[in-house]
CSV table of C-alpha atoms and ligand atoms in Angstrom, one decimal:
chain,number,residue,atom,x,y,z
A,1,MET,CA,63.1,117.1,103.2
A,2,ILE,CA,66.4,118.8,103.7
A,3,THR,CA,65.8,122.5,104.5
A,4,GLN,CA,69.2,123.4,106.0
A,5,ALA,CA,71.4,121.9,103.3
A,6,MET,CA,75.0,123.0,103.7
A,7,THR,CA,76.6,123.1,100.3
A,8,LEU,CA,80.4,122.7,100.0
A,9,ASP,CA,80.7,126.4,98.9
A,10,ARG,CA,78.6,127.6,101.9
A,11,TYR,CA,80.7,125.5,104.2
A,12,LEU,CA,84.0,126.8,102.7
A,13,TRP,CA,82.7,130.4,103.1
A,14,GLN,CA,81.9,129.8,106.8
A,15,GLN,CA,85.2,128.1,107.4
A,16,GLN,CA,87.0,131.0,105.8
A,17,LYS,CA,85.4,133.5,108.1
A,18,ALA,CA,85.7,131.3,111.3
A,19,PHE,CA,89.4,130.4,110.8
A,20,ASN,CA,90.7,133.1,108.6
A,21,ILE,CA,91.3,130.8,105.7
A,22,PRO,CA,92.4,132.5,102.6
A,23,VAL,CA,89.7,132.9,99.9
A,24,GLU,CA,92.0,131.3,97.3
A,25,LEU,CA,92.2,128.1,99.4
A,26,SER,CA,88.4,127.9,99.5
A,27,ILE,CA,88.2,128.4,95.8
A,28,LEU,CA,90.9,125.8,95.2
A,29,ILE,CA,88.9,123.2,97.2
A,30,SER,CA,85.7,124.2,95.4
A,31,GLN,CA,87.4,123.7,92.1
A,32,ILE,CA,88.5,120.2,93.2
A,33,GLY,CA,84.8,119.6,93.9
A,34,TYR,CA,84.0,120.7,90.3
A,35,THR,CA,86.5,118.2,88.9
A,36,ALA,CA,85.0,115.5,91.1
A,37,LYS,CA,81.6,116.1,89.4
A,38,ILE,CA,83.2,115.7,86.0
A,39,LEU,CA,85.0,112.5,87.0
A,40,THR,CA,81.8,111.1,88.6
A,41,ARG,CA,80.1,111.6,85.2
A,42,GLU,CA,82.9,110.1,83.2
A,43,ILE,CA,83.5,107.2,85.5
A,44,SER,CA,79.9,106.2,85.5
A,45,ARG,CA,79.6,106.2,81.7
A,46,ALA,CA,83.1,105.0,80.8
A,47,ALA,CA,82.0,101.6,79.5
A,48,LEU,CA,79.5,103.2,77.2
A,49,VAL,CA,81.8,105.7,75.6
A,50,GLY,CA,85.0,103.6,75.1
A,51,GLN,CA,86.8,105.0,78.0
A,52,LEU,CA,87.8,101.7,79.7
A,53,GLY,CA,91.1,100.0,79.3
A,54,LEU,CA,94.7,101.0,78.7
A,55,VAL,CA,96.2,103.8,76.8
A,56,GLY,CA,99.3,101.8,76.0
A,57,ASP,CA,101.8,104.0,78.0
A,58,LYS,CA,103.2,103.7,81.5
A,59,ASN,CA,103.0,106.5,84.0
A,60,ALA,CA,105.8,108.2,85.9
A,61,THR,CA,106.0,105.4,88.4
A,62,GLY,CA,105.9,102.6,85.8
A,63,ASP,CA,102.2,101.6,86.1
A,64,ALA,CA,100.2,101.0,83.0
A,65,GLN,CA,98.2,104.1,82.3
A,66,LYS,CA,94.4,103.7,81.7
A,67,LYS,CA,92.3,106.0,79.6
A,68,LEU,CA,90.5,107.3,82.7
A,69,ASP,CA,93.9,108.0,84.5
A,70,VAL,CA,94.9,110.2,81.6
A,71,PHE,CA,91.4,111.9,81.4
A,72,SER,CA,91.4,112.5,85.2
A,73,ASN,CA,94.9,114.1,85.1
A,74,GLN,CA,93.9,116.3,82.1
A,75,THR,CA,90.7,117.4,83.9
A,76,ILE,CA,92.8,118.5,86.9
A,77,ILE,CA,95.2,120.4,84.8
A,78,GLU,CA,92.5,122.2,82.8
A,79,ALA,CA,90.6,123.0,86.0
A,80,PHE,CA,93.5,124.9,87.4
A,81,SER,CA,95.0,126.4,84.3
A,82,ASP,CA,95.0,130.3,84.4
A,83,THR,CA,93.1,130.4,87.7
A,84,GLY,CA,96.0,132.1,89.6
A,85,LEU,CA,95.5,129.4,92.3
A,86,VAL,CA,98.1,126.7,91.6
A,87,ALA,CA,101.7,127.6,90.8
A,88,ALA,CA,102.9,124.0,90.5
A,89,LEU,CA,101.3,120.6,90.3
A,90,ALA,CA,102.8,117.2,91.2
A,91,SER,CA,100.7,114.4,89.9
A,92,GLU,CA,101.0,110.6,89.8
A,93,GLU,CA,100.4,110.8,86.1
A,94,LEU,CA,103.2,113.3,85.3
A,95,GLU,CA,106.9,112.4,85.4
A,96,MET,CA,107.9,115.9,86.3
A,97,ALA,CA,106.3,118.7,88.3
A,98,LYS,CA,104.1,120.9,86.1
A,99,PHE,CA,104.7,124.6,86.6
A,100,MET,CA,101.2,126.0,86.0
A,101,ASP,CA,101.7,129.7,86.8
A,102,CYS,CA,104.9,131.6,87.5
A,103,ARG,CA,103.2,134.8,88.5
A,104,ASN,CA,104.3,135.9,92.0
A,105,HIS,CA,100.8,136.1,93.5
A,106,THR,CA,99.8,132.5,92.7
A,107,PRO,CA,99.8,131.0,96.1
A,108,TYR,CA,99.5,127.2,96.1
A,109,VAL,CA,101.2,123.9,95.2
A,110,LEU,CA,98.9,121.0,94.5
A,111,CYS,CA,100.0,117.3,95.0
A,112,ILE,CA,97.5,114.9,93.5
A,113,ASP,CA,96.7,111.4,92.6
A,114,PRO,CA,93.9,112.1,90.1
A,115,LEU,CA,92.5,108.6,90.0
A,116,ASP,CA,93.4,106.2,92.7
A,117,GLY,CA,92.6,102.5,92.5
A,118,SER,CA,93.1,102.3,88.7
A,119,SER,CA,93.0,98.4,88.8
A,120,ASN,CA,89.3,98.8,89.7
A,121,ILE,CA,88.3,100.8,86.6
A,122,ASP,CA,87.4,98.0,84.2
A,123,SER,CA,85.4,96.1,86.9
A,124,SER,CA,83.3,99.1,88.1
A,125,GLY,CA,84.9,99.0,91.5
A,126,ALA,CA,85.5,102.0,93.8
A,127,LEU,CA,87.9,104.7,92.7
A,128,GLY,CA,89.3,107.9,94.3
A,129,THR,CA,91.2,111.1,94.0
A,130,ILE,CA,93.6,112.2,96.7
A,131,PHE,CA,95.1,115.7,97.1
A,132,GLY,CA,97.3,117.8,99.4
A,133,VAL,CA,97.9,121.5,99.2
A,134,TYR,CA,101.0,123.5,100.3
A,135,GLN,CA,101.5,127.3,100.5
A,136,ARG,CA,104.0,128.3,97.9
A,137,LYS,CA,107.4,129.4,99.4
A,138,THR,CA,109.2,131.0,96.5
A,139,TYR,CA,107.9,134.2,95.0
A,140,ASN,CA,110.5,135.0,92.4
A,141,GLY,CA,109.9,133.3,89.1
A,142,CYS,CA,108.7,129.8,88.8
A,143,CYS,CA,108.4,127.4,91.7
A,144,SER,CA,111.4,125.3,92.9
A,145,VAL,CA,110.8,121.6,93.2
A,146,GLU,CA,113.0,121.4,96.3
A,147,GLN,CA,111.5,124.4,98.1
A,148,ASP,CA,107.9,124.3,97.0
A,149,ILE,CA,107.0,120.7,96.4
A,150,LEU,CA,109.3,118.4,98.4
A,151,ARG,CA,107.8,119.4,101.7
A,152,SER,CA,107.0,117.3,104.8
A,153,GLY,CA,103.3,116.7,105.5
A,154,THR,CA,103.4,118.9,108.6
A,155,GLU,CA,103.5,121.9,106.2
A,156,MET,CA,100.3,121.0,104.4
A,157,VAL,CA,97.6,123.6,104.6
A,158,ALA,CA,94.7,121.4,103.3
A,159,ALA,CA,94.1,117.9,102.1
A,160,GLY,CA,91.2,115.8,100.9
A,161,TYR,CA,90.0,112.9,99.0
A,162,ILE,CA,87.0,112.0,96.8
A,163,LEU,CA,85.6,108.5,96.9
A,164,TYR,CA,83.7,107.5,93.7
A,165,GLY,CA,81.6,104.6,95.2
A,166,THR,CA,77.9,104.0,95.6
A,167,SER,CA,77.9,107.7,95.9
A,168,THR,CA,80.6,110.4,95.4
A,169,VAL,CA,81.9,111.7,98.7
A,170,LEU,CA,84.4,114.5,99.1
A,171,VAL,CA,86.2,114.6,102.5
A,172,CYS,CA,88.5,117.5,103.3
A,173,THR,CA,90.3,119.4,106.0
A,174,CYS,CA,92.0,122.8,106.2
A,175,GLY,CA,93.5,121.8,109.6
A,176,HIS,CA,90.3,122.5,111.6
A,177,GLY,CA,88.6,119.1,111.7
A,178,VAL,CA,87.4,116.9,108.9
A,179,ASN,CA,84.1,117.1,107.1
A,180,GLY,CA,82.5,115.0,104.3
A,181,PHE,CA,80.1,116.0,101.5
A,182,THR,CA,78.0,113.8,99.4
A,183,LEU,CA,77.2,114.7,95.8
A,184,ASP,CA,73.5,115.2,95.2
A,185,THR,CA,73.5,114.4,91.5
A,186,SER,CA,70.1,115.9,91.0
A,187,LEU,CA,71.3,119.3,92.3
A,188,GLY,CA,74.9,118.9,91.1
A,189,GLU,CA,76.0,120.0,94.5
A,190,PHE,CA,78.1,118.5,97.3
A,191,LEU,CA,76.1,118.7,100.5
A,192,LEU,CA,77.5,118.2,104.0
A,193,SER,CA,76.8,114.7,105.1
A,194,HIS,CA,79.6,113.8,107.6
A,195,LEU,CA,80.0,116.6,110.1
A,196,ASN,CA,83.2,116.6,112.1
A,197,LEU,CA,84.4,113.1,111.3
A,198,GLN,CA,86.1,111.2,114.1
A,199,CYS,CA,87.9,108.0,113.4
A,200,PRO,CA,86.8,105.4,116.0
A,201,SER,CA,89.7,104.4,118.2
A,202,GLU,CA,89.1,100.6,117.8
A,203,SER,CA,89.3,98.7,114.5
A,204,LYS,CA,86.3,96.9,113.3
A,205,TYR,CA,88.0,96.2,109.9
A,206,TYR,CA,91.5,95.8,108.5
A,207,SER,CA,92.6,96.2,104.9
A,208,ALA,CA,95.7,94.8,103.3
A,209,ASN,CA,96.8,92.7,100.3
A,210,LEU,CA,97.5,89.5,102.3
A,211,SER,CA,99.1,87.8,99.3
A,212,TYR,CA,102.3,89.6,100.4
A,213,ALA,CA,102.0,88.7,104.1
A,214,GLN,CA,104.8,86.1,104.1
A,215,GLU,CA,107.2,88.9,103.0
A,216,TRP,CA,106.2,91.5,105.7
A,217,GLN,CA,108.3,92.3,108.8
A,218,PRO,CA,107.6,90.0,111.8
A,219,HIS,CA,106.0,92.8,113.8
A,220,ILE,CA,103.5,93.5,110.9
A,221,GLN,CA,102.7,89.7,110.8
A,222,LYS,CA,102.2,89.8,114.6
A,223,LEU,CA,99.7,92.6,114.2
A,224,ILE,CA,97.8,90.6,111.5
A,225,VAL,CA,97.7,87.5,113.8
A,226,HIS,CA,96.3,89.7,116.6
A,227,LEU,CA,93.6,91.3,114.3
A,228,ASN,CA,92.6,87.8,113.1
A,229,GLN,CA,92.4,86.5,116.7
A,230,GLN,CA,90.1,89.4,117.5
A,231,HIS,CA,88.0,88.6,114.4
A,232,THR,CA,88.6,92.0,113.0
A,233,SER,CA,87.0,91.6,109.6
A,234,LEU,CA,89.1,91.8,106.4
A,235,ARG,CA,87.9,94.2,103.8
A,236,TYR,CA,90.2,95.1,100.9
A,237,SER,CA,88.8,97.0,97.9
A,238,GLY,CA,91.9,97.7,95.8
A,239,ALA,CA,91.3,101.4,96.3
A,240,LEU,CA,93.2,103.1,99.1
A,241,VAL,CA,90.6,105.9,99.3
A,242,ALA,CA,87.7,103.4,99.8
A,243,ASP,CA,89.5,101.4,102.5
A,244,VAL,CA,90.7,104.5,104.4
A,245,HIS,CA,87.2,106.0,104.2
A,246,ARG,CA,85.7,102.9,105.7
A,247,SER,CA,88.3,103.0,108.5
A,248,LEU,CA,87.4,106.6,109.2
A,249,ILE,CA,83.7,105.9,109.3
A,250,GLU,CA,83.6,102.5,111.0
A,251,GLY,CA,87.0,102.1,112.7
A,252,GLY,CA,89.8,100.2,110.9
A,253,VAL,CA,93.4,100.0,109.8
A,254,TYR,CA,94.8,100.0,106.2
A,255,LEU,CA,98.3,98.6,105.7
A,256,TYR,CA,100.6,98.6,102.7
A,257,PRO,CA,103.9,97.5,104.3
A,258,SER,CA,107.4,97.1,102.9
A,259,THR,CA,108.8,93.8,101.5
A,260,PRO,CA,112.4,92.9,100.9
A,261,ASP,CA,111.9,93.6,97.1
A,262,TYR,CA,110.0,96.8,97.8
A,263,PRO,CA,111.5,98.4,101.0
A,264,ASP,CA,109.4,101.5,100.5
A,265,GLY,CA,106.2,99.6,99.8
A,266,LYS,CA,104.0,100.7,96.8
A,267,LEU,CA,102.2,103.9,97.8
A,268,ARG,CA,103.5,107.4,96.9
A,269,LEU,CA,104.3,109.7,99.8
A,270,LEU,CA,103.5,113.1,98.4
A,271,TYR,CA,100.0,112.5,96.9
A,272,GLU,CA,98.8,109.4,98.6
A,273,CYS,CA,100.2,108.8,102.0
A,274,ALA,CA,100.8,112.3,103.3
A,275,PRO,CA,97.3,113.8,102.4
A,276,LEU,CA,95.5,110.8,103.9
A,277,ALA,CA,97.7,111.0,107.0
A,278,PHE,CA,96.8,114.6,107.5
A,279,ILE,CA,93.1,113.9,107.2
A,280,VAL,CA,93.2,110.8,109.5
A,281,GLU,CA,95.2,112.6,112.1
A,282,GLN,CA,92.8,115.5,112.0
A,283,ALA,CA,90.0,113.0,112.7
A,284,GLY,CA,91.9,111.6,115.7
A,285,GLY,CA,93.5,108.6,114.0
A,286,MET,CA,97.2,107.9,113.3
A,287,ALA,CA,99.4,107.3,110.2
A,288,ILE,CA,102.9,105.8,110.3
A,289,THR,CA,105.3,104.3,107.8
A,290,GLU,CA,106.3,101.2,109.9
A,291,THR,CA,108.4,103.1,112.3
A,292,LYS,CA,107.8,106.9,111.8
A,293,ARG,CA,105.0,109.4,111.6
A,294,VAL,CA,104.1,109.8,107.9
A,295,LEU,CA,103.6,113.6,108.2
A,296,GLU,CA,107.2,114.1,109.4
A,297,LEU,CA,108.9,112.4,106.4
A,298,GLN,CA,110.9,114.7,104.2
A,299,PRO,CA,110.4,113.7,100.6
A,300,LEU,CA,113.5,113.5,98.4
A,301,SER,CA,111.7,113.0,95.1
A,302,ILE,CA,108.2,113.6,93.7
A,303,HIS,CA,107.2,110.0,93.2
A,304,GLN,CA,108.9,108.7,96.4
A,305,ARG,CA,107.2,105.7,97.9
A,306,SER,CA,106.5,104.9,101.5
A,307,PRO,CA,105.0,102.1,103.5
A,308,LEU,CA,101.7,103.0,105.2
A,309,ILE,CA,99.8,101.9,108.2
A,310,ILE,CA,96.9,104.2,108.8
A,311,GLY,CA,93.7,104.3,110.8
A,312,SER,CA,92.3,103.7,114.3
A,313,LYS,CA,94.5,105.0,117.1
A,314,ALA,CA,94.2,102.0,119.5
A,315,THR,CA,95.3,99.6,116.8
A,316,LEU,CA,98.3,101.7,115.7
A,317,THR,CA,99.3,102.3,119.3
A,318,LEU,CA,99.2,98.5,119.9
A,319,TYR,CA,101.3,98.0,116.8
A,320,GLU,CA,103.9,100.5,118.2
A,321,GLN,CA,104.0,98.6,121.4
A,322,MET,CA,104.6,95.4,119.5
A,323,LEU,CA,107.4,97.1,117.7
A,324,GLN,CA,109.1,98.2,120.9
A,325,ALA,CA,108.6,94.9,122.7
B,401,LIG,P1,97.2,103.3,92.0
B,401,LIG,O1,97.4,104.8,92.4
B,401,LIG,O2,98.1,103.0,90.8
B,401,LIG,O3,95.8,102.9,91.8
B,401,LIG,O4,97.9,102.4,93.1
B,401,LIG,C1,97.4,102.6,94.4
B,401,LIG,C2,96.5,101.5,94.8
B,401,LIG,C3,95.7,101.7,96.1
B,401,LIG,O5,94.6,102.4,95.9
B,401,LIG,C4,95.4,100.3,96.5
B,401,LIG,O6,95.2,100.1,97.9
B,401,LIG,C5,96.7,99.5,96.1
B,401,LIG,O7,97.2,100.3,95.0
B,401,LIG,C6,96.4,98.2,95.6
B,401,LIG,O8,97.6,97.5,95.3
B,401,LIG,P2,97.7,95.9,95.2
B,401,LIG,O9,96.9,95.6,93.9
B,401,LIG,O10,99.1,95.7,95.1
B,401,LIG,O11,97.0,95.3,96.4
B,402,LIG,MG1,97.0,106.0,93.7
């Protein structure tokens, strides 16, 4: 029997006191937890209520939008409307930034991929949500995209992801370590299940879409050859969150490199790569593009893409040595 259950809210309250974290940031993360409960419910019953399949439109980055993508995005918007927490929102599902609240005291900017791994929806595979939070800079009228949203990851004040898998797990950091919470559906509460997550230094697994391997840079191919020689097991789920979570728990590396046709890869910097980089670095791992630290990239547009290599430190260090050789 669990007698000392640490709910997400209790943990956020303790973090707030221990590290002087603003109460608004705690409430923002708690509110993300609330949206994760709604999404857990809707994802699990989607096939029963006609919520699988496409809407018929494309999203801001040209991907076909699924019904659950649209629902997830709408859930996030509704969860933060009129809360006085989020001044502006950048979402994978919105072409432009959404200015939620222009009042001067509204403190945060939220960058979010509401439903990551959309190709897994119709086959009941793993899905995720990824988010990064920035302190708003402008306090005169509505936010400015350049000043408030297009920020390097080093300025992030909090980040997290939710994995909708065999259970729903919320992993987050406010810059003081990484903790994971598992949804107890009978209580409707996230309970602390992964205290002070540390990414193992060595990779037990690697995750990449190898159908593009011929098009990758020679040093990436060299790393793959090395991983195969070491019998590092291949695990690729089609959901970045699930693969990064496995790497964090078991030790591993996830790669989505550049190709000649896609020199910036596929993944989006602001709401996919940077938040995960912040979390993995906080847990002792590393995240690079192919040549640079992800957190130091300066975004030039909301939906900017970036190559990503993320996970266990020893593997990324070896890759960097291969790059310099
Ligand atoms: P999405 O946000 O449209 O779902 O795209 C991101 C996803 C990642 O979760 C996943 O690792 C990758 O795209 C899979 O892409 P591919 O099918 O090219 O391997
Ligand atoms: Mg995504």
